[in-house]
PDB file of C-alpha atoms in Angstrom:
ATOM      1  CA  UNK S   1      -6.443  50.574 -24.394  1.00 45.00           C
ATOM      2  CA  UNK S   2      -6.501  53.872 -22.445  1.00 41.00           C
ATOM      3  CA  UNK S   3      -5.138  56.919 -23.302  1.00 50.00           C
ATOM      4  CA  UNK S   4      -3.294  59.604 -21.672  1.00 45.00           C
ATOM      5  CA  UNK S   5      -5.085  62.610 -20.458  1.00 39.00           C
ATOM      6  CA  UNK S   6      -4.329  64.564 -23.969  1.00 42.00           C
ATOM      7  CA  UNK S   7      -5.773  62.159 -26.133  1.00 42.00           C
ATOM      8  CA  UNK S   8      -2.651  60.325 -27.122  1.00 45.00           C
ATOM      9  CA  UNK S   9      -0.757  57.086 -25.766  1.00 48.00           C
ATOM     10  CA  UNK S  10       2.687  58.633 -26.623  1.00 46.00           C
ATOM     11  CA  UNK S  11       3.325  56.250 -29.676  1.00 43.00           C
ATOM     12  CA  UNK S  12       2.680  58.613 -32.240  1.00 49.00           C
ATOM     13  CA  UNK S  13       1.422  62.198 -32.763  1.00 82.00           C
ATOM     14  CA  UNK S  14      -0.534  62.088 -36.576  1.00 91.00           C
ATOM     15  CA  UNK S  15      -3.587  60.259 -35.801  1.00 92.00           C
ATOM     16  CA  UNK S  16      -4.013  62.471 -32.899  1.00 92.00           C
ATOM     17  CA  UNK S  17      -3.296  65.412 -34.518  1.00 89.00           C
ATOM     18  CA  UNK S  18      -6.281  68.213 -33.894  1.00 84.00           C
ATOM     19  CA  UNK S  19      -5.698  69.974 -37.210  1.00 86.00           C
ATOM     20  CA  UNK S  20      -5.447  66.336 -39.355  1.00 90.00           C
ATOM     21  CA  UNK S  21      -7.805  66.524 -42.636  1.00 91.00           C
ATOM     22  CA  UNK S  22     -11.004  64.840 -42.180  1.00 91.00           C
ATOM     23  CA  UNK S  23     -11.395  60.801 -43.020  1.00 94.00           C
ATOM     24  CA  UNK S  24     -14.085  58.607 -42.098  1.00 94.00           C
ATOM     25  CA  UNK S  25     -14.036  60.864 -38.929  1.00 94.00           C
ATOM     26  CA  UNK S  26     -14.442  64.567 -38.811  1.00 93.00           C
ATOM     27  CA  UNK S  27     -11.872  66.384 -36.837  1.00 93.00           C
ATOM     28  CA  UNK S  28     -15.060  67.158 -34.420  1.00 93.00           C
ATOM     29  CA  UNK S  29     -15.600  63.360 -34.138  1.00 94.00           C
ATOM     30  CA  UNK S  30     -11.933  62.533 -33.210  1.00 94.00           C
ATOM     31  CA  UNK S  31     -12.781  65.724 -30.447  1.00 93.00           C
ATOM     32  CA  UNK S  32     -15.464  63.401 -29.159  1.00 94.00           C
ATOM     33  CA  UNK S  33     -14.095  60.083 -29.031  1.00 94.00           C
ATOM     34  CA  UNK S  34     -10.957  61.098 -27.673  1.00 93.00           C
ATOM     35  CA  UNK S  35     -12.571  62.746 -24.873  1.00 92.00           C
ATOM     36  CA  UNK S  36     -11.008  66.018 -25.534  1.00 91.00           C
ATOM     37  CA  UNK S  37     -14.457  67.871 -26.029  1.00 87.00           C
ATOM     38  CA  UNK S  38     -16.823  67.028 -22.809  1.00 87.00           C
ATOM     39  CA  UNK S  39     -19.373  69.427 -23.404  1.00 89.00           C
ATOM     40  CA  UNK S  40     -22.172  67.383 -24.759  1.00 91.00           C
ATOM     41  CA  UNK S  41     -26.037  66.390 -23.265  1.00 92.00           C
ATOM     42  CA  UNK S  42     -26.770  63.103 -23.422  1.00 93.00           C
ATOM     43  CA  UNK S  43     -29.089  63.576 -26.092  1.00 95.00           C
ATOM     44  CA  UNK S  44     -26.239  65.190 -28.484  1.00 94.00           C
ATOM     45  CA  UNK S  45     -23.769  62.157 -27.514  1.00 94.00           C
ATOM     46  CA  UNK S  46     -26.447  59.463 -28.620  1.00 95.00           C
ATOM     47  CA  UNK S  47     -26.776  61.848 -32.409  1.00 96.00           C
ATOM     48  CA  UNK S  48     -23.200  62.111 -32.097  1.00 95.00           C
ATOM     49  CA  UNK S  49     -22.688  58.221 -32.089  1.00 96.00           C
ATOM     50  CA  UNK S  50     -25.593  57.375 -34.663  1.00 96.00           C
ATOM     51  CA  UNK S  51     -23.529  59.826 -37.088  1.00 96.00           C
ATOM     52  CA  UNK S  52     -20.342  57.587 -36.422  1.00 97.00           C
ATOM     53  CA  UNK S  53     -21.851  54.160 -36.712  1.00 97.00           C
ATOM     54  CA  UNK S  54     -23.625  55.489 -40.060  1.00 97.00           C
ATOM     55  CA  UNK S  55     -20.156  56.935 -41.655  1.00 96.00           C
ATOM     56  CA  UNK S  56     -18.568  53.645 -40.509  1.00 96.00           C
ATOM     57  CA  UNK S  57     -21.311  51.478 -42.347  1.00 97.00           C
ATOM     58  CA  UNK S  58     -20.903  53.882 -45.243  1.00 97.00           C
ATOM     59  CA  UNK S  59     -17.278  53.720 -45.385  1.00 97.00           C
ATOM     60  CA  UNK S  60     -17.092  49.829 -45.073  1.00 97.00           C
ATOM     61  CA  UNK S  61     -19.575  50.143 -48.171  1.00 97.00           C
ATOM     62  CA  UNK S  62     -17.118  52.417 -49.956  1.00 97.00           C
ATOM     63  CA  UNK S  63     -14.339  49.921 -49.707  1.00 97.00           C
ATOM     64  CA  UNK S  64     -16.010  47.743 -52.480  1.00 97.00           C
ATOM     65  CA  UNK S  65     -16.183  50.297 -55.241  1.00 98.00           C
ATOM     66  CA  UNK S  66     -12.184  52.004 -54.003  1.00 97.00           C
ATOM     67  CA  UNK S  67     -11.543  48.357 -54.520  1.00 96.00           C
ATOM     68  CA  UNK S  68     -13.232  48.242 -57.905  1.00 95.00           C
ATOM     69  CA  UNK S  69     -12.377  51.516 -59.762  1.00 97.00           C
ATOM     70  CA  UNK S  70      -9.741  53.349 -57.557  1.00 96.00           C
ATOM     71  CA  UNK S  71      -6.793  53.596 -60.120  1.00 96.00           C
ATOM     72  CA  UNK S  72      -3.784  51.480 -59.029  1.00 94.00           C
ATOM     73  CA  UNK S  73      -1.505  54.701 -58.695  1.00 95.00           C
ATOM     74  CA  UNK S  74      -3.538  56.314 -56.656  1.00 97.00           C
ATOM     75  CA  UNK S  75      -3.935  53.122 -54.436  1.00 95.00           C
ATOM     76  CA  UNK S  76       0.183  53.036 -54.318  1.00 95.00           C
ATOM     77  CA  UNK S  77      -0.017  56.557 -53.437  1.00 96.00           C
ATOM     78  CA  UNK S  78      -2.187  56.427 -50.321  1.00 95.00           C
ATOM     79  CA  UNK S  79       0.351  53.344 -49.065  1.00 95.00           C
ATOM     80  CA  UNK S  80       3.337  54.976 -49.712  1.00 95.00           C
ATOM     81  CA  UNK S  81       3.309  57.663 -46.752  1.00 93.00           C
ATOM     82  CA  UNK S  82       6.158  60.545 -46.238  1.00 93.00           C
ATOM     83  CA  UNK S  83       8.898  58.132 -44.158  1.00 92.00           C
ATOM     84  CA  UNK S  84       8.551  60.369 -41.061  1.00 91.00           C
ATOM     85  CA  UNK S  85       4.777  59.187 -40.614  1.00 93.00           C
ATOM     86  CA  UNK S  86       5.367  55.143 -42.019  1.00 93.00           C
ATOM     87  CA  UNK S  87       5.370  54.472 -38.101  1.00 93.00           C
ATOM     88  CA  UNK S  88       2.026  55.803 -37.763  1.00 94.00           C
ATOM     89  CA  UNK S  89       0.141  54.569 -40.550  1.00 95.00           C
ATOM     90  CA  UNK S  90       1.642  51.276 -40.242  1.00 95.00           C
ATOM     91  CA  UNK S  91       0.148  51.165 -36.461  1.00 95.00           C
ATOM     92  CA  UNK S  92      -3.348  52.802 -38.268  1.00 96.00           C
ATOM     93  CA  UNK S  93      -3.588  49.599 -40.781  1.00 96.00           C
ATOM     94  CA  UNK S  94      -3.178  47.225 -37.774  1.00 96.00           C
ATOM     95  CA  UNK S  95      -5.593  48.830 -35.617  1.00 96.00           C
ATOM     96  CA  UNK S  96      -7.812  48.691 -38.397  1.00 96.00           C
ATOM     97  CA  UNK S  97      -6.943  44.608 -38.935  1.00 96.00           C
ATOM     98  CA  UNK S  98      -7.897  44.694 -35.423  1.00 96.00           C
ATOM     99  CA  UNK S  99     -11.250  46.698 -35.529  1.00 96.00           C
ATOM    100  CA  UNK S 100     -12.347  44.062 -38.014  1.00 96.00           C
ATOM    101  CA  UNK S 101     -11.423  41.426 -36.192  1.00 95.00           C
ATOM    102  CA  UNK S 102     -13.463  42.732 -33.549  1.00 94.00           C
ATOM    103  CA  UNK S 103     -15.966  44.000 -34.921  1.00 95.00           C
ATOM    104  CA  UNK S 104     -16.730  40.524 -37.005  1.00 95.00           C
ATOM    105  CA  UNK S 105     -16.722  38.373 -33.920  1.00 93.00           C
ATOM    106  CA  UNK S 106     -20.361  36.613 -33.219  1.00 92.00           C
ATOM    107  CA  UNK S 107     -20.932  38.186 -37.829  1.00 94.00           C
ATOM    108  CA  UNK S 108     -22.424  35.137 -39.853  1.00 94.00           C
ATOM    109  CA  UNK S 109     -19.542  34.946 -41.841  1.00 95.00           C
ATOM    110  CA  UNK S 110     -16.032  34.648 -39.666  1.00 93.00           C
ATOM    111  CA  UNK S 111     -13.671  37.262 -39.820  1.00 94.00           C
ATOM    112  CA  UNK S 112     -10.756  34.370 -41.226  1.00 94.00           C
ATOM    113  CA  UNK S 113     -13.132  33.551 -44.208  1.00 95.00           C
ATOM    114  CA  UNK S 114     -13.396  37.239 -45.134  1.00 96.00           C
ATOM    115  CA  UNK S 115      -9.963  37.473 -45.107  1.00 95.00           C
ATOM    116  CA  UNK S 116      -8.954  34.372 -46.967  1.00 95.00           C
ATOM    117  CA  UNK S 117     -11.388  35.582 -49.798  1.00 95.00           C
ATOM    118  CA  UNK S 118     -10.303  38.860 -50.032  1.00 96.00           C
ATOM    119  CA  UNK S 119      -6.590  37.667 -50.139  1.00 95.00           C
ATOM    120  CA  UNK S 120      -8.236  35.499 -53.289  1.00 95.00           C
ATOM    121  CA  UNK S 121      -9.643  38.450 -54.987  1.00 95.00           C
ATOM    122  CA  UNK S 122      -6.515  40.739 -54.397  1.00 95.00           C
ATOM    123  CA  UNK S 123      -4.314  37.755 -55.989  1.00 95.00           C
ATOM    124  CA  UNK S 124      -6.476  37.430 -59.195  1.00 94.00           C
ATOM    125  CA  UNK S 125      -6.825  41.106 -59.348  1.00 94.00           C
ATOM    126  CA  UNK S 126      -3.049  41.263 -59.704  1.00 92.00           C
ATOM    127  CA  UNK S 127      -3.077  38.134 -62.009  1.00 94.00           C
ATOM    128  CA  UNK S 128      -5.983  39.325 -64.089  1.00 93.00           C
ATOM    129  CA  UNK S 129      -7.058  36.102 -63.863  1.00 94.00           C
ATOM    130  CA  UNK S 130      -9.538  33.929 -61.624  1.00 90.00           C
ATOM    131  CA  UNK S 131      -7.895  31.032 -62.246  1.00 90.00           C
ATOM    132  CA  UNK S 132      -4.655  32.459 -59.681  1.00 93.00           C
ATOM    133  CA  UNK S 133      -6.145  30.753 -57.010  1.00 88.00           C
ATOM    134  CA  UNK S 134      -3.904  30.700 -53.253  1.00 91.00           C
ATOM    135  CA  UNK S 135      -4.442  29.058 -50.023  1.00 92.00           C
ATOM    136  CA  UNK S 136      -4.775  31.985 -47.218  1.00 92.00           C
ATOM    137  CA  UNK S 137      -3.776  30.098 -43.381  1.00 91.00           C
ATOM    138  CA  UNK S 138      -4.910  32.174 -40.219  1.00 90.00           C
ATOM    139  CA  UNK S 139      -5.114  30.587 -36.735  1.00 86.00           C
ATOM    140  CA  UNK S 140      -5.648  32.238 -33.113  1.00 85.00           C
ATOM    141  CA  UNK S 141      -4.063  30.330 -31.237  1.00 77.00           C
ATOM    142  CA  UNK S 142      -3.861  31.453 -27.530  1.00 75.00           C
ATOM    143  CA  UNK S 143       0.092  31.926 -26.230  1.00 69.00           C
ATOM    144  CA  UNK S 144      -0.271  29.111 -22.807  1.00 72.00           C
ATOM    145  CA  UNK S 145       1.928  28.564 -20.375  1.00 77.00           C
ATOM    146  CA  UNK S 146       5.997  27.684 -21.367  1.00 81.00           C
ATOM    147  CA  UNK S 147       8.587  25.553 -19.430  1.00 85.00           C
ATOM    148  CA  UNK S 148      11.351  28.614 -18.791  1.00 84.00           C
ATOM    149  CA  UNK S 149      13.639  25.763 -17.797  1.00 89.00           C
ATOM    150  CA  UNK S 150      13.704  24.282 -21.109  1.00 88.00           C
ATOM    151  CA  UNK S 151      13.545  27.679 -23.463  1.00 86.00           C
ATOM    152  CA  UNK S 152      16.696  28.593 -21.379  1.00 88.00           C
ATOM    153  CA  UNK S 153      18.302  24.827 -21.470  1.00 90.00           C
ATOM    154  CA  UNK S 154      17.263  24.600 -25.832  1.00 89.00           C
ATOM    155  CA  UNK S 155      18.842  28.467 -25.768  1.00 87.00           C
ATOM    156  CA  UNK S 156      22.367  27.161 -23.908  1.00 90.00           C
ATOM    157  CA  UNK S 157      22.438  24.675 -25.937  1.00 90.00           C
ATOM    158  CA  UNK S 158      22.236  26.366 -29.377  1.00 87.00           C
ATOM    159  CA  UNK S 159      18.948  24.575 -30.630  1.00 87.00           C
ATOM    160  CA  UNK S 160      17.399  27.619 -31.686  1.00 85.00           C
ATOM    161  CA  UNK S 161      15.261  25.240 -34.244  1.00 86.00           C
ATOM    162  CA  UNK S 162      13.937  23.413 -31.544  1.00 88.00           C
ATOM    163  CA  UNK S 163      12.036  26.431 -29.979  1.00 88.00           C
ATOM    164  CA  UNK S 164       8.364  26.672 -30.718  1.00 86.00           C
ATOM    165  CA  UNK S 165       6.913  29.847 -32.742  1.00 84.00           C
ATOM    166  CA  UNK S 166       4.986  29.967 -29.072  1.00 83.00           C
ATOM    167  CA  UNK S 167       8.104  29.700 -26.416  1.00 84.00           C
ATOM    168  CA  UNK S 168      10.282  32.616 -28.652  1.00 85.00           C
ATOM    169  CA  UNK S 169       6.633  35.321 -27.995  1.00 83.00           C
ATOM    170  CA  UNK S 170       5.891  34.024 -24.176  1.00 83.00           C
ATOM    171  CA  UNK S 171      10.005  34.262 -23.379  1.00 83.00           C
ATOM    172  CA  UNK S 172      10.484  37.733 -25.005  1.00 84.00           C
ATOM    173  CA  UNK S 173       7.508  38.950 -23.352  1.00 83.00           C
ATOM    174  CA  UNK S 174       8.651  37.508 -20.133  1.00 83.00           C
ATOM    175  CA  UNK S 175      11.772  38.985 -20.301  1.00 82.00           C
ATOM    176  CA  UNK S 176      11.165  42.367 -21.805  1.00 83.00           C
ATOM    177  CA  UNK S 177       8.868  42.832 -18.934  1.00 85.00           C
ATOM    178  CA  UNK S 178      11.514  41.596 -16.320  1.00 84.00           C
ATOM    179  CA  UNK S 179      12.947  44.784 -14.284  1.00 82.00           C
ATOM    180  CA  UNK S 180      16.543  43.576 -15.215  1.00 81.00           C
ATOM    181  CA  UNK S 181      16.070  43.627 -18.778  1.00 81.00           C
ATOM    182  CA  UNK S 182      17.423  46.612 -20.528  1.00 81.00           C
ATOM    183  CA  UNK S 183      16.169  47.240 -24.181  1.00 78.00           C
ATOM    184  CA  UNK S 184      18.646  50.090 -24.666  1.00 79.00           C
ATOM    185  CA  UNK S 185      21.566  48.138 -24.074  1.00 78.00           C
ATOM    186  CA  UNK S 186      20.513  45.231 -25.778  1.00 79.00           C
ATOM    187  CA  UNK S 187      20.343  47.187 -28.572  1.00 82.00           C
ATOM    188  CA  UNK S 188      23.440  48.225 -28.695  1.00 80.00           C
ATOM    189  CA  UNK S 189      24.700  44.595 -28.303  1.00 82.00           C
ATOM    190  CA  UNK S 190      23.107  43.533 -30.748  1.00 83.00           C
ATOM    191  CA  UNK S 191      23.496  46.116 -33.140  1.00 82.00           C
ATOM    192  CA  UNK S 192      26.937  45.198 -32.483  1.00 81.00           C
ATOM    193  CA  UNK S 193      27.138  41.535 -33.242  1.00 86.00           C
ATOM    194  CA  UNK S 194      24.698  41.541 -36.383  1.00 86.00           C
ATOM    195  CA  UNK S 195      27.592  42.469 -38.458  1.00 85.00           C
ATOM    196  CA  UNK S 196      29.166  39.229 -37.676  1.00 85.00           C
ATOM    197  CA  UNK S 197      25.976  37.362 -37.711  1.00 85.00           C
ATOM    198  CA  UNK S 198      25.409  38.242 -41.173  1.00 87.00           C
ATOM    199  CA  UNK S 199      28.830  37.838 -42.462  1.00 88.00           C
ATOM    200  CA  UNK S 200      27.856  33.919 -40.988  1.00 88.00           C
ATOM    201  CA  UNK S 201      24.879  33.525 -42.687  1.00 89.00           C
ATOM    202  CA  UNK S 202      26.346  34.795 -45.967  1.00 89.00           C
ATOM    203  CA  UNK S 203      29.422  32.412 -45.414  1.00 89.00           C
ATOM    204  CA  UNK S 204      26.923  29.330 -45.195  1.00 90.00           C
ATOM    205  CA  UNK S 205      24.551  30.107 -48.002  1.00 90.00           C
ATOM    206  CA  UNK S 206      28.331  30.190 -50.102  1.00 91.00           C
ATOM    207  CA  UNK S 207      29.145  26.974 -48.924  1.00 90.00           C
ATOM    208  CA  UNK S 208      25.634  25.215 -49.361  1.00 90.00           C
ATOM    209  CA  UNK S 209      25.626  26.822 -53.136  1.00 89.00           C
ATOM    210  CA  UNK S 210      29.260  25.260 -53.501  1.00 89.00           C
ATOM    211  CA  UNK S 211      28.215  21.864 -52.568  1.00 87.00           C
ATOM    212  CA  UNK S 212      24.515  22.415 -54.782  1.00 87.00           C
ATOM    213  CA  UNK S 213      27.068  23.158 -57.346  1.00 87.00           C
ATOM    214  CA  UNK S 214      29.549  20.124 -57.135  1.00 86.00           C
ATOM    215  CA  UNK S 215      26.908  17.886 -56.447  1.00 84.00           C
ATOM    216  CA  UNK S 216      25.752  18.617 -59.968  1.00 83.00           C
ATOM    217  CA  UNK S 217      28.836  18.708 -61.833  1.00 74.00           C
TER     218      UNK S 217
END
């Protein structure tokens, strides 16, 4: 995904920040990659890259013993960010779900059996126990093609249940792309009829805990 000419995409200012502490990339990498820093030969671009790919293989490395011996508190620490920067470092844990997924595609072992076993061993690491065994689903499935006609006729008619996991990501995309749609004010109206919405769905769990409960008496 491109940039703007700065460095940055507008989302967020702390990954791009020039004066941010160094992780698996020094602040003079970052320079590099983001283009801001153009005045390398060709030769010092190809050292500048080996560096890179060698921290990266490094670092990937380093995940095994931070997983083994990094004390749990300091592990809650470093996911427990300042609230002003939980935007960023959300997006920086999802681009790094995505890097892997990337990165793994055409690797001997696929990405979604890497990531159900390492679900597995965070489970039993929290049980103490091997024996805490869990079942870890993950599917691409590619969004096709929906029927508008029939989101909007299942939508008129109330059958929210009837809409596919598939329909409710192509139609929001659809519409939040349409030049009539207006995220600001839907906002608003929204923000404006949760109150009631949840005052519904609190009203209906009482009523199906009333019924659980004279149905047992």
């Amino acid at each position: 995904m491109a940039n703007d000419a700065d460095g940055t995409d507008g989302t967020d200012d702390l990954a791009y920040a020039a004066d941010r502490g160094r992780g698996i990339l020094t602040p003079s990498d970052r320079e590099f990659l983001l283009g801001r820093k153009t005045d390398y030969t060709d030769h010092s671009k190809k050292q500048k890259r080996n560096r890179i790919r060698r921290r990266l293989r490094n670092a990937i490395l380093d995940f095994t013993i931070l997983f083994e011996s990094l004390e749990d508190r300091d592990r809650e620490t470093v996911f427990n960010p300042d609230a002003a920067d939980r935007e960023a470092y959300t997006r920086g844990i999802t681009d790094m779900l995505a890097f892997l997924h990337l990165g793994t595609m055409g690797y001997y072992t696929p990405f979604k059996d890497m990531l159900a076993e390492g679900v597995n061993k965070a489970e039993q690491e929290l049980a103490g126990s091997d024996y805490r065994m869990v079942t870890v689903d993950f599917n691409v499935e590619p969004v096709g093609q929906i029927d508008v006609d029939a989101v909007i006729d299942k939508l008129e008619r109330g059958a929210f249940d009837q809409l596919t996991d598939e329909e409710l990501q192509a139609f929001v995309r659809l519409l939040a792309e349409s030049d009539d749609f207006s995220a600001t004010d839907l906002r608003a109206d929204m923000k404006a009829q949760m109150s009631a919405f949840l005052e519904r769905i609190d009203a209906a769990n009482e009523r199906r805990d009333r019924r659980v409960d004279e149905l047992n008496d």
